[in-house]
Tab-separated table of C-alpha atoms and ligand atoms in Angstrom:
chain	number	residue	atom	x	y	z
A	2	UNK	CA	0.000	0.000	0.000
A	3	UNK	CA	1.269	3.295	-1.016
A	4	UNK	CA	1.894	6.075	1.378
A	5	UNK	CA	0.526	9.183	-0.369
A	6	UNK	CA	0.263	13.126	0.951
A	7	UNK	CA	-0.708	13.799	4.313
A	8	UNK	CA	-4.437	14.573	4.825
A	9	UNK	CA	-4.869	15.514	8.233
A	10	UNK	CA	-2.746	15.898	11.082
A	11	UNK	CA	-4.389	15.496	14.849
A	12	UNK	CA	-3.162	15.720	18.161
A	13	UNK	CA	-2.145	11.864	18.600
A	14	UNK	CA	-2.299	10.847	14.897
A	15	UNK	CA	-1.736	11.359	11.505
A	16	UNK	CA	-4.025	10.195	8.397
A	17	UNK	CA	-1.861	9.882	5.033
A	18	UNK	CA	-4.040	9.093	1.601
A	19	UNK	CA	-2.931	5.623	-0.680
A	20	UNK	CA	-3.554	4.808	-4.173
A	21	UNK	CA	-7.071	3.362	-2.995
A	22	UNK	CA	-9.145	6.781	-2.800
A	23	UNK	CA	-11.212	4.559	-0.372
A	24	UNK	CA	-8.508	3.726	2.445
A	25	UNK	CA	-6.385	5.774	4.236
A	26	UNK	CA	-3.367	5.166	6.600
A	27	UNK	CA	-3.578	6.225	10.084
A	28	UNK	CA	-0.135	6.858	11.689
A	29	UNK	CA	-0.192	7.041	15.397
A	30	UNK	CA	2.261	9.524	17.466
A	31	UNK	CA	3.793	9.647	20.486
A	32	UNK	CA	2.590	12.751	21.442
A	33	UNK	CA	0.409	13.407	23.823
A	34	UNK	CA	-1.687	16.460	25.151
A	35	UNK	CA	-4.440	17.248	27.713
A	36	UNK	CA	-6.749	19.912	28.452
A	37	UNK	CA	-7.527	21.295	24.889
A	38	UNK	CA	-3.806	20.734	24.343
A	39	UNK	CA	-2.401	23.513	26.969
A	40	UNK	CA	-0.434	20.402	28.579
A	41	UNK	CA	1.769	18.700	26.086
A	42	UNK	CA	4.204	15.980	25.949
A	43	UNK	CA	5.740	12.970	24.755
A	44	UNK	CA	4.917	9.311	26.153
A	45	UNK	CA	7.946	6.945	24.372
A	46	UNK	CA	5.922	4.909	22.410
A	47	UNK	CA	2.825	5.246	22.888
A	48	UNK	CA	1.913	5.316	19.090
A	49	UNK	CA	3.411	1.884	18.891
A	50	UNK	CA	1.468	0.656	21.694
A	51	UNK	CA	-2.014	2.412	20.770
A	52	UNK	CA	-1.884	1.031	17.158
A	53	UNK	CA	-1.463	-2.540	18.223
A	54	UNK	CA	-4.189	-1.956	21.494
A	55	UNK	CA	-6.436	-0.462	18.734
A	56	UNK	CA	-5.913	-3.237	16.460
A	57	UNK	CA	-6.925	-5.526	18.792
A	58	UNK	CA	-9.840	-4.314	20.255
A	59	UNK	CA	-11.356	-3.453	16.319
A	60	UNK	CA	-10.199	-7.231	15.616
A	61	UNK	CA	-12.362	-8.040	18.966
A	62	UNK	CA	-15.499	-5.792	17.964
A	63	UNK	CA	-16.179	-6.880	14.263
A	64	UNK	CA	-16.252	-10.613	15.413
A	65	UNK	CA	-18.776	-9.281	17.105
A	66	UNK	CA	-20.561	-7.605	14.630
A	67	UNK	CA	-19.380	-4.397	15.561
A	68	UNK	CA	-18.667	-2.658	12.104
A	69	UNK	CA	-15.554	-0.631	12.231
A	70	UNK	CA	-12.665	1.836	9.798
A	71	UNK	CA	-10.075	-1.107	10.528
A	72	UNK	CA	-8.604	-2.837	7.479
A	73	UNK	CA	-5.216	-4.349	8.462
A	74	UNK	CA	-1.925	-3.431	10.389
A	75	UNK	CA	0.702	-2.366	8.485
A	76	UNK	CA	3.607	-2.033	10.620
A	77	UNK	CA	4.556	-0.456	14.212
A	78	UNK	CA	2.531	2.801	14.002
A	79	UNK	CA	0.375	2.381	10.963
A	80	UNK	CA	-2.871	0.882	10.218
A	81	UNK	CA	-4.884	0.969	6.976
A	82	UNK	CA	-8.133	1.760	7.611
A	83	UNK	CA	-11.523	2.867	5.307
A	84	UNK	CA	-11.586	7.072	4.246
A	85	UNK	CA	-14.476	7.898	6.895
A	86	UNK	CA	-16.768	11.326	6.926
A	87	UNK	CA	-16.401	11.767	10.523
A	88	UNK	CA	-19.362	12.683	12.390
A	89	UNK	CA	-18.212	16.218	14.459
A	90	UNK	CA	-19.823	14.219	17.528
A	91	UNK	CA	-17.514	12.599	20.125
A	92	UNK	CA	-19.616	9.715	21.974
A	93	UNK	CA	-18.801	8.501	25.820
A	94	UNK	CA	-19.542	6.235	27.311
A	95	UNK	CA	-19.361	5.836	31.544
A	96	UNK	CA	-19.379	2.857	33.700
A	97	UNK	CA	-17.941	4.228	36.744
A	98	UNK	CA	-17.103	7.837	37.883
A	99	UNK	CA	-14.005	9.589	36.981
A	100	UNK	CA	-12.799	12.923	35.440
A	101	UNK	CA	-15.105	15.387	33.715
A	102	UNK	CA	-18.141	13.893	35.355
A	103	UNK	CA	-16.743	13.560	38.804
A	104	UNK	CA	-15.992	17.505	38.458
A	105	UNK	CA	-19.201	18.758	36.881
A	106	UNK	CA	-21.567	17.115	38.935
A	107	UNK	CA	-19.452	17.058	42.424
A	108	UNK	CA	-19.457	13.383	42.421
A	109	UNK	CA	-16.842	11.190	44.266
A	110	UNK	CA	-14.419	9.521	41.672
A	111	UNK	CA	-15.151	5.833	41.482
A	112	UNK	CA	-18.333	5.253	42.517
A	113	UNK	CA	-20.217	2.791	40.296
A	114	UNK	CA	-22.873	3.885	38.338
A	115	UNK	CA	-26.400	1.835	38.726
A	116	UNK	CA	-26.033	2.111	34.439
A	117	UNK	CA	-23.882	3.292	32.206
A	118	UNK	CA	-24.232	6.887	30.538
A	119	UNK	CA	-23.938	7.727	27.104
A	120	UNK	CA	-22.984	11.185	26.544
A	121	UNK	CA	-22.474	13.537	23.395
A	122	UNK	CA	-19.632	16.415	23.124
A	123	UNK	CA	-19.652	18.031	19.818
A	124	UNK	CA	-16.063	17.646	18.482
A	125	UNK	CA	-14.782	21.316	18.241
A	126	UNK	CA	-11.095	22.045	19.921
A	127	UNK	CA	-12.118	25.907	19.717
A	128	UNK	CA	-15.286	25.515	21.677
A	129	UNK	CA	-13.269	23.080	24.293
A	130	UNK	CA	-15.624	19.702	23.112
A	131	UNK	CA	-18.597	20.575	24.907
A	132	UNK	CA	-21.338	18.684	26.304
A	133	UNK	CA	-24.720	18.746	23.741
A	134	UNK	CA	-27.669	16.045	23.130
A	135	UNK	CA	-29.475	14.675	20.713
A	136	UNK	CA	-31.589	17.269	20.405
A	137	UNK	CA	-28.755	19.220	19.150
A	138	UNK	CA	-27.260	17.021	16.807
A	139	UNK	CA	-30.249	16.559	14.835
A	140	UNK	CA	-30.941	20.465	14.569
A	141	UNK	CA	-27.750	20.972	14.007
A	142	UNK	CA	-27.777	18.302	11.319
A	143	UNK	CA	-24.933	16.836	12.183
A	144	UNK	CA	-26.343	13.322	12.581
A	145	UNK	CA	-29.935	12.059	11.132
A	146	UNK	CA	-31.931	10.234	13.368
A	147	UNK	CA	-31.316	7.020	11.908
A	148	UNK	CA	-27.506	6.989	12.253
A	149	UNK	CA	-28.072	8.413	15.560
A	150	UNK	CA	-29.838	5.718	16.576
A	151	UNK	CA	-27.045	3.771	15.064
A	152	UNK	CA	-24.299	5.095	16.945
A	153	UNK	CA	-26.639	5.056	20.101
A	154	UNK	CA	-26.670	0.959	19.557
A	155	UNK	CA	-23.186	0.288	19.090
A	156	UNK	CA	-21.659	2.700	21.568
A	157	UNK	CA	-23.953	0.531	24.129
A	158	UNK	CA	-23.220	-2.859	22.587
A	159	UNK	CA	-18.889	-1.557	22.620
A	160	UNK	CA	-19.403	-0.667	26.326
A	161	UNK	CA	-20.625	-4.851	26.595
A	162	UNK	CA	-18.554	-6.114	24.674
A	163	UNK	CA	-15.541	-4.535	26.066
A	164	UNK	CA	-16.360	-4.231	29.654
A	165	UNK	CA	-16.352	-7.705	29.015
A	166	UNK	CA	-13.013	-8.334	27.399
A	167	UNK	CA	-11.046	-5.643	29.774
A	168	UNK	CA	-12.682	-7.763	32.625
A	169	UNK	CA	-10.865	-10.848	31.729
A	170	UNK	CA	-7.381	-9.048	31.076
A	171	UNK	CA	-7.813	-8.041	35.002
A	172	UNK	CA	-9.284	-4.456	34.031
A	173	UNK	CA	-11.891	-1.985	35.068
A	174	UNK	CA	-13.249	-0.143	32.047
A	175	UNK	CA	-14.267	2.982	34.021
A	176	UNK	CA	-15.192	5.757	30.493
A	177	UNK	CA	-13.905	5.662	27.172
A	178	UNK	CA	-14.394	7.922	23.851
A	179	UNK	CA	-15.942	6.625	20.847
A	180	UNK	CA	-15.959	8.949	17.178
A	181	UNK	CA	-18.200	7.311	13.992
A	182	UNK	CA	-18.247	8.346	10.587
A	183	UNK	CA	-19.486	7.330	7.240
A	184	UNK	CA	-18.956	5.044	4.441
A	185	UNK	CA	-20.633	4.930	1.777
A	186	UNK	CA	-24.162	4.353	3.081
A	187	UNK	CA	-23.230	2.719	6.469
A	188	UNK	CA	-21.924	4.215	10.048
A	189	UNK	CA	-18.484	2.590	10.861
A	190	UNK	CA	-16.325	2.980	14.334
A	191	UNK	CA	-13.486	5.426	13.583
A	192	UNK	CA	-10.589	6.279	15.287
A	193	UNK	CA	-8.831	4.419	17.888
A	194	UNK	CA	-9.420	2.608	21.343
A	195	UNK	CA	-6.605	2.891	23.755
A	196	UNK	CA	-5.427	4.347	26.888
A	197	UNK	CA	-5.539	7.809	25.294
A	198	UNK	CA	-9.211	7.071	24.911
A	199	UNK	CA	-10.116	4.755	27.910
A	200	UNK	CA	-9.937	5.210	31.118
A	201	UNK	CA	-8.392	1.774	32.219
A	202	UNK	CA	-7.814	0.727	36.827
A	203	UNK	CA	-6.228	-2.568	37.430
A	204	UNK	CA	-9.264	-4.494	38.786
A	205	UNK	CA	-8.069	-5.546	41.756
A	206	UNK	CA	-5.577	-2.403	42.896
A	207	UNK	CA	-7.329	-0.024	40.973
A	208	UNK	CA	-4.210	1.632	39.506
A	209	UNK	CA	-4.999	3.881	36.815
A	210	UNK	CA	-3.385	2.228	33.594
A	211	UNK	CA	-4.360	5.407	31.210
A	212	UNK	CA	-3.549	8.510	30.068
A	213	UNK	CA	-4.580	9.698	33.813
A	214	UNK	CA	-0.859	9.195	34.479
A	215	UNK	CA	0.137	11.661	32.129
A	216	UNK	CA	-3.147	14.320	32.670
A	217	UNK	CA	-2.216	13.961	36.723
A	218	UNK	CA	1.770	13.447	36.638
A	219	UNK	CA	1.370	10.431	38.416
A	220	UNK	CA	4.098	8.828	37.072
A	221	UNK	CA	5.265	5.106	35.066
A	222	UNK	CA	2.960	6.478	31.973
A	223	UNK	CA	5.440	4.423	29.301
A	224	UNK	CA	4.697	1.472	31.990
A	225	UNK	CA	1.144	1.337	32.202
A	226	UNK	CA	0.804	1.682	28.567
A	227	UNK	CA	3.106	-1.369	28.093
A	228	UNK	CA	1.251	-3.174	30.413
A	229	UNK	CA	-2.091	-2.646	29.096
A	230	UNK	CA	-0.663	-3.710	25.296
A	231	UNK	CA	0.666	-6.588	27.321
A	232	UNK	CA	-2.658	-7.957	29.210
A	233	UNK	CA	-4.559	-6.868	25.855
A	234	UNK	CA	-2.407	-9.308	24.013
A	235	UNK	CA	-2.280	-11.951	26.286
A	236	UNK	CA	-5.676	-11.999	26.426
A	237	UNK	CA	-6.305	-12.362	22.639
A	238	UNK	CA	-3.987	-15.267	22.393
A	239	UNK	CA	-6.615	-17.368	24.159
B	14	LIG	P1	-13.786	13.068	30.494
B	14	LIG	O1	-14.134	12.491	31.848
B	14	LIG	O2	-12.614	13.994	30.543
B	14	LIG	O3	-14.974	13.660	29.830
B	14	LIG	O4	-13.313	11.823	29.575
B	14	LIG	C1	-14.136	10.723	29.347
B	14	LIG	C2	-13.405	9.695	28.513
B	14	LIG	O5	-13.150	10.190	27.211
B	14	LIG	C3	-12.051	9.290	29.069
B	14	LIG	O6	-11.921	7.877	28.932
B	14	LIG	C4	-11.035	9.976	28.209
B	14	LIG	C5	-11.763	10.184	26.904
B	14	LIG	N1	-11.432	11.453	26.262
B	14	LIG	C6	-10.885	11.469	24.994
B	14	LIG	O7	-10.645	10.414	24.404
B	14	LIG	N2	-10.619	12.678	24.414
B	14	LIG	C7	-10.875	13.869	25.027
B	14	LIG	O8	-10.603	14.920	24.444
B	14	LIG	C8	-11.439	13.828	26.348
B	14	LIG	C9	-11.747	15.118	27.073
B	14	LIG	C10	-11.723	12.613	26.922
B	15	LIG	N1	-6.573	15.054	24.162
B	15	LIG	C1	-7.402	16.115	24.622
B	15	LIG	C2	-6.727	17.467	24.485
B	15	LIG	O1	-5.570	17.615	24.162
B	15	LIG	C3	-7.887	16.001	26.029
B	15	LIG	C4	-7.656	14.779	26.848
B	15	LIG	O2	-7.561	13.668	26.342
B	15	LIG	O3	-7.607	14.955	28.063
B	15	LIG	O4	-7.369	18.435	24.709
């Protein structure tokens, strides 16, 4: 697969075009930032990590009939994956307290929620990602109601299947950040799923295995990426 002109350049990755105007190669970086990108830094790689974790996990979804952007992995820090019209809407999904919820609603980080929340930001850096509903997206057109009810379903049936998987590699899945777009007529799962994306405790210690380390200087950030690449493999072996 060729590796044509650079399309887009993001905060953790880079999308490159091929000869196929249908696929596109998504290059993941070690860079990392937090808080609309006013802290910045570099996590030794994390690119390499997050492209395998990603792989992975997409790998785990479409058995499950999860339809995703994933083609193939094409080395270290590239995968191929389908050109997607990204949806400017920036899906969470929460199992368990933590960060932006724990601060906007004064509730105590960790607690357990009775069921998991699904949550919209619009996806705009210069308006800080903020929190809308579906109300908005459809007057805003952003979404119809059909692939909103689309997303809806497989953010929900991702949060299963995952919570899930993470479970047996010894993991809480506390939040994580989903992003959709479309191909030709369908809704696919873009992006990537990883420790920048998820917020990952060891089950049993509840050490934060995430990009938590980095947002909080808390230390061993190359570490706990390593080990969730290693428990995510390990795992898929069986
Ligand atoms: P939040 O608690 O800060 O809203 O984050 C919820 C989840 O979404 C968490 O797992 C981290 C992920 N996330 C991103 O992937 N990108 C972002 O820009 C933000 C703010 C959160
Ligand atoms: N990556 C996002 C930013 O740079 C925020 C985050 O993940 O905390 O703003």
């Amino acid at each position: 697969m060729k590796k044509g002109k650079l399309i887009y350049e993001g905060k953790a990755k880079k999308l490159y075009q091929t000869d196929n105007p249908g696929l596109v190669i998504q290059e993941f970086k070690d860079d990392a930032t937090a808080f609309d990108a006013t802290k910045r830094g570099t996590i030794t790689d994390k690119g390499v990590c997050n492209n395998k974790i990603s792989t992975h996990l997409f790998g785990v979804l479409e058995t499950q009939g999860i339809p995703t952007h994933f083609v193939r992995l094409l080395n270290e820090r590239e995968m191929l994956v389908q050109r997607l019209e990204i949806i400017p809407v920036e899906v969470t999904i929460r199992n368990v307290v933590a960060g932006g919820m724990a601060k906007s609603l004064g509730l105590q980080e960790g607690k357990e929620l009775h069921s998991p929340i699904l949550e919209y930001h619009y996806k705009n850096d210069a308006l800080h990602d903020p929190l809308f509903n579906e109300y908005h997206i459809l007057a805003m057109e952003l979404a119809t109601e059909e692939e909103l009810k689309t997303i809806a379903k497989y953010s929900f049936e991702v949060n299963r299947i995952l919570l899930e998987f993470f479970d047996q590699c010894g993991l809480k899945l506390v939040d994580f950040k989903l992003e959709f777009g479309r191909h030709k007529d369908k809704i696919l799962l873009g992006d990537e799923i990883s420790p920048d994306t998820c917020r990952l405790w060891d089950k049993t210690t509840n050490k934060k295995l995430d990009k938590d380390r980095f947002r909080r200087d808390l230390g061993d950030i190359e570490e706990a990426y390593q080990e969730v690449l290693k428990r995510v493999c390990e795992r898929s072996r069986v």
